[in-house]
Each structure stands twice: as structure tokens, then as C-alpha cells.
Short mmCIF file of C-alpha atoms in Angstrom, two decimals:
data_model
loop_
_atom_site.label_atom_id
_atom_site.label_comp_id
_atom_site.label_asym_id
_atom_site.label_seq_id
_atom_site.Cartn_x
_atom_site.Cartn_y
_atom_site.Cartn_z
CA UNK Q 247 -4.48 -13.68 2.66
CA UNK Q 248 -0.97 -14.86 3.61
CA UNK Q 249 1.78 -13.72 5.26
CA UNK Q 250 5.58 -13.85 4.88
CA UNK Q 251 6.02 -17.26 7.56
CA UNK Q 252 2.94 -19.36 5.91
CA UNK Q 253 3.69 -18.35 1.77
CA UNK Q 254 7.01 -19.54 2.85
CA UNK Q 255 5.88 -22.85 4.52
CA UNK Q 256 3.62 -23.15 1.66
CA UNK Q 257 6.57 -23.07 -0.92
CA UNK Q 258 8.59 -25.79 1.34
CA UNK Q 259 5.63 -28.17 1.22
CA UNK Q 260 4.56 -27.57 -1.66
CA UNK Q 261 8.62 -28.59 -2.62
CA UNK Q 262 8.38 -31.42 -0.09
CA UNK Q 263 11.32 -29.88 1.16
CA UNK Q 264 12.93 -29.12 4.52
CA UNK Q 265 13.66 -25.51 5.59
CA UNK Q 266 17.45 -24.50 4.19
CA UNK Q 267 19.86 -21.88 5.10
CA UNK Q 268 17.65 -19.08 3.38
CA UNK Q 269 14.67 -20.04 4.75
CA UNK Q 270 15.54 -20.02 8.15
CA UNK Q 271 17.47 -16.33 7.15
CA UNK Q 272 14.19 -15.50 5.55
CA UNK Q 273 12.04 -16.10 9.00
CA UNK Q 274 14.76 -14.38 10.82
CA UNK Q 275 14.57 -11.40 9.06
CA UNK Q 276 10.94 -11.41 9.33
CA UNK Q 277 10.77 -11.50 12.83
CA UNK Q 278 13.16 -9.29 14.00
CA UNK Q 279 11.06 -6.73 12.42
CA UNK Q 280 7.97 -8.03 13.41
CA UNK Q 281 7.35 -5.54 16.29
CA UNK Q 282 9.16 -2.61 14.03
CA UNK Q 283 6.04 -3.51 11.63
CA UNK Q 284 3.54 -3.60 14.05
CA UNK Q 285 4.76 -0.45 15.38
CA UNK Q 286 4.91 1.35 12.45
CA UNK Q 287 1.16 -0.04 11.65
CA UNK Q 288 -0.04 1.51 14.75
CA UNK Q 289 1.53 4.75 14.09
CA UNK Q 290 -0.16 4.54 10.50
CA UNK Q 291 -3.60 3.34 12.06
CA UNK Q 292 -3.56 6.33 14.86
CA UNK Q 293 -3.32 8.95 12.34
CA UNK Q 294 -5.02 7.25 9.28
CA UNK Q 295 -7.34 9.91 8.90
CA UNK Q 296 -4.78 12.72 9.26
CA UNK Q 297 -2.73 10.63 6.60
CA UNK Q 298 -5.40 10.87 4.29
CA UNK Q 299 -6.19 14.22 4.78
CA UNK Q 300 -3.02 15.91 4.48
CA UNK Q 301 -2.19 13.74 1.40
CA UNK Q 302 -5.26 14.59 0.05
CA UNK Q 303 -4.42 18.40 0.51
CA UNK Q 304 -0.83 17.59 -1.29
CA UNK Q 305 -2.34 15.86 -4.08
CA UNK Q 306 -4.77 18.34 -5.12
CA UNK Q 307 -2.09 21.47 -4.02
CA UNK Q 308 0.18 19.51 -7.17
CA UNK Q 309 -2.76 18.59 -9.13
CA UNK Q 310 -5.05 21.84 -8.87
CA UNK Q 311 -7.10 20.40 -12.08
CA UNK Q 312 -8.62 17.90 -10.76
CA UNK Q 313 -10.40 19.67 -8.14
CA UNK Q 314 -11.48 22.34 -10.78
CA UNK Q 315 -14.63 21.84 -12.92
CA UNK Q 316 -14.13 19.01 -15.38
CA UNK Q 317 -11.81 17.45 -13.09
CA UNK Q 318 -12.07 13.85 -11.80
CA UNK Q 319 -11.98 14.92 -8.16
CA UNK Q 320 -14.56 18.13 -9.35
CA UNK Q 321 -18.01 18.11 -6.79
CA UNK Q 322 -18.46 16.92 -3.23
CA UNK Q 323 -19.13 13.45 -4.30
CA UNK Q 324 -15.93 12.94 -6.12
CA UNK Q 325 -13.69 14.55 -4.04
CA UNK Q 326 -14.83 12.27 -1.26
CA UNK Q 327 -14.91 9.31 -3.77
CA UNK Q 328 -11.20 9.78 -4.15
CA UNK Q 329 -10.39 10.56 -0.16
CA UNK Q 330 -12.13 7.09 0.73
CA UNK Q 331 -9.98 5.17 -1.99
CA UNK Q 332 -7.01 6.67 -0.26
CA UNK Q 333 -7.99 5.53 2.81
CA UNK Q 334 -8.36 1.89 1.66
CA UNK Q 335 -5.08 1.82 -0.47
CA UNK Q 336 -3.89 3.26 3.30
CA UNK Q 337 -5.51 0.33 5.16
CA UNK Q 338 -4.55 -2.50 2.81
CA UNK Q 339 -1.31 -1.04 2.63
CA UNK Q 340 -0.64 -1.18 6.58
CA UNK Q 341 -2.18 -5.09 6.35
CA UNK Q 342 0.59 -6.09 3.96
CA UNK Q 343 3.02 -4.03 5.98
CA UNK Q 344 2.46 -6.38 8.86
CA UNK Q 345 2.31 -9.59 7.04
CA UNK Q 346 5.53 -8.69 5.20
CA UNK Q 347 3.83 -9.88 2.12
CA UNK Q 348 1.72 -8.43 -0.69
CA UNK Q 349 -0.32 -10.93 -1.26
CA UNK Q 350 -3.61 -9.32 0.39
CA UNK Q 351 -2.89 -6.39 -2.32
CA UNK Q 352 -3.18 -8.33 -5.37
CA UNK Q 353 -6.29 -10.21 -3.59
CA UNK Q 354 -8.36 -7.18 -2.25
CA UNK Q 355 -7.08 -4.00 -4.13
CA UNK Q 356 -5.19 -4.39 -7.44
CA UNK Q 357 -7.36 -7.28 -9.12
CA UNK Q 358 -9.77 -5.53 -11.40
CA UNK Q 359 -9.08 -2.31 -10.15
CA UNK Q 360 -7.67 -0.88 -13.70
CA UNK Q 361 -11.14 -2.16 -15.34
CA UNK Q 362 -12.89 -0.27 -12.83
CA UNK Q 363 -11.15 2.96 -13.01
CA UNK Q 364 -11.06 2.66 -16.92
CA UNK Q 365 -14.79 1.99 -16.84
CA UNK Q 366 -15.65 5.03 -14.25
CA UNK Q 367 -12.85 7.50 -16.63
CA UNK Q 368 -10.68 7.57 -13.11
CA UNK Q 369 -7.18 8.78 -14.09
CA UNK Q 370 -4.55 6.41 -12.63
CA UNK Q 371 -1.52 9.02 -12.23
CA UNK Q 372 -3.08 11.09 -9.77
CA UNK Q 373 -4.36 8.00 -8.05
CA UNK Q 374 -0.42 6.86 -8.17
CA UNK Q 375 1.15 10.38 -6.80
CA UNK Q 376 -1.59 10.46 -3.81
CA UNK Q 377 -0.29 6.58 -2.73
CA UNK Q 378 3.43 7.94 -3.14
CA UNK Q 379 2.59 11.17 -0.90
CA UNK Q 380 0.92 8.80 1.13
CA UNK Q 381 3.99 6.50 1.56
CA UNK Q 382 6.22 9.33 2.40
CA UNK Q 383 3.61 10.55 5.16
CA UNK Q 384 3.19 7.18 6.66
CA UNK Q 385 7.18 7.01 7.34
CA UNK Q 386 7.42 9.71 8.26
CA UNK Q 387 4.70 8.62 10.88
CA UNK Q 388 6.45 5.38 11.34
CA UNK Q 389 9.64 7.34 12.38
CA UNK Q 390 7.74 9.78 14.87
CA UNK Q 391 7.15 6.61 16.51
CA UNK Q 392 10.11 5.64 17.20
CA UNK Q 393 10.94 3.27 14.28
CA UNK Q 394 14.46 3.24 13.83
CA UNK Q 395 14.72 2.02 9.78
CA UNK Q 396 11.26 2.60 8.22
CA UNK Q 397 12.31 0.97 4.61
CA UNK Q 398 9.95 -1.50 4.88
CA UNK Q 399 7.21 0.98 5.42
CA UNK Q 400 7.57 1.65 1.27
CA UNK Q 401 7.23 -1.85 0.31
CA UNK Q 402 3.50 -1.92 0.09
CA UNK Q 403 3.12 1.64 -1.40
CA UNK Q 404 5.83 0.66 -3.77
CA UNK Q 405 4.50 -2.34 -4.95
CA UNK Q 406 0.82 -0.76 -4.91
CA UNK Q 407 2.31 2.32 -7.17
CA UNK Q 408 4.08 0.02 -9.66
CA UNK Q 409 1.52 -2.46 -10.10
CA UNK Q 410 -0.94 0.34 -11.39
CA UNK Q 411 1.81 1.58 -13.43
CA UNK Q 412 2.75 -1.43 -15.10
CA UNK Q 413 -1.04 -1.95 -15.95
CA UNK Q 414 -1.76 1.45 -17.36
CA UNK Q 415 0.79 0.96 -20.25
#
């Protein structure tokens, strides 16, 4: 897992190259919202289980089927199945949030994860419209908190939401 300060070292050494104007604008950026990030991720981590739970009710409010018989999130099992993905889209989400990179997404939660939902008949819509009510919940979160400009709390939701996308074509 990387973050925003080491892939970037990594790309300058890997150039043999000193840091340039962008670089150093690049770990600028980064750190003024560093404690922005961490405060968001707190206000996200405080009320993970609240997230969850409310997005969960939103989901299935929009998506009535799938709580209905024949429906992926149909039974006690399933339904608890899809909470506890949520949650660790949620968690992974808030560890890329920090690190201002989105690296640990590809690594622990989007590698094979269309060959397991294709293999268990999970439908990856509803799995993208609970990550996108998620993402509005967690700013909105991020902004009770006092977090002035919460646009970086979409980046990991966003890029978690078009990666399944762009692999359910």
C-alpha cells in the first residue's frame, strides 16, 4: 500500500530524477489537506456503522427487489452479506482517503472482485448505487465535522464506483 508522498518518490527514483516544480506543488497540495483528510476519516470512522446502516436503508428503500424473495439481498444471510461488503468498501475507502492515493483499492478491494461477484450471481449496480449513497453520507459526515471543502472525500468512492463500472461492460 502506498500513499500520495512515497508513489511520488517512487516515480522520481525510479526516473533518477530530482523533484521539479510539480512535484514539490504535488506534496504541497497533499499536505495542506493532510489534517482535512484525517479529519474527515475520523468523522467517517465514528459513525461507520451508522454510515452503513442508513445507506443500507437507502439502497434497499430505491431498490425494494432485492430485499424481496428472489432478490440478491433476499434472507438474513444475504442481507447481512451485502451490509458487511459496505462496510469494507467504507473502510478501504477512508484508507485511500488518507493516503490520497488509490492504490490500496486496486490491491485489497477491486482485484478479482468482478470474478467473485460474477461467480456468487452478485449484481454489481446495486453494489455501485449503495457506494455512491455511501459517498454522499460520508461528506456529508466529513462536513458535520467541520471540513470546510469535502471534494476529496469522493475520490475514493468515485474511483471505487467507476472501476466496477468499467469492468461490468
Amino acid at each position: 500500500m502506498r500513499d500520495a508522498v512515497t508513489t511520488l518518490i517512487k516515480n522520481y527514483d525510479v526516473a533518477g530524477k530530482y523533484f521539479d516544480r510539480n512535484a514539490i506543488d504535488s506534496l504541497k497540495s497533499y499536505f495542506e489537506t493532510g489534517t482535512a483528510r484525517v479529519q474527515a476519516a475520523a468523522a467517517i470512522n465514528s459513525n461507520a456503522a451508522a454510515i452503513v446502516k442508513q445507506a443500507g436503508s437507502r439502497l434497499f428503500e430505491e431498490l425494494p427487489e432485492l430485499i424481496r424473495p428472489g432478490g440478491n439481498a433476499y434472507t438474513t444471510r444475504r442481507y447481512a452479506a451485502c451490509l458487511r461488503d459496505m462496510d469494507y468498501y467504507l473502510r478501504y475507502a477512508t484508507y485511500a482517503l488518507v493516503a490520497a492515493n488509490m492504490n490500496v483499492l486496486d490491491e485489497r478491494v477491486l482485484q478479482g472482485l468482478r470474478e467473485t461477484y460474477n461467480s456468487l450471481g452478485v449484481p454489481i449496480s446495486p453494489t455501485v448505487r449503495g457506494i455512491q449513497i455511501m459517498k454522499d453520507i460520508a461528506r456529508e459526515q466529513a462536513a458535520a465535522a467541520g471540513v470546510a471543502n469535502t471534494a476529496f472525500v469522493d475520490e475514493p468512492f468515485d474511483y471505487i464506483t467507476r472501476e466496477l463500472s468499467e469492468i461490468d461492460i
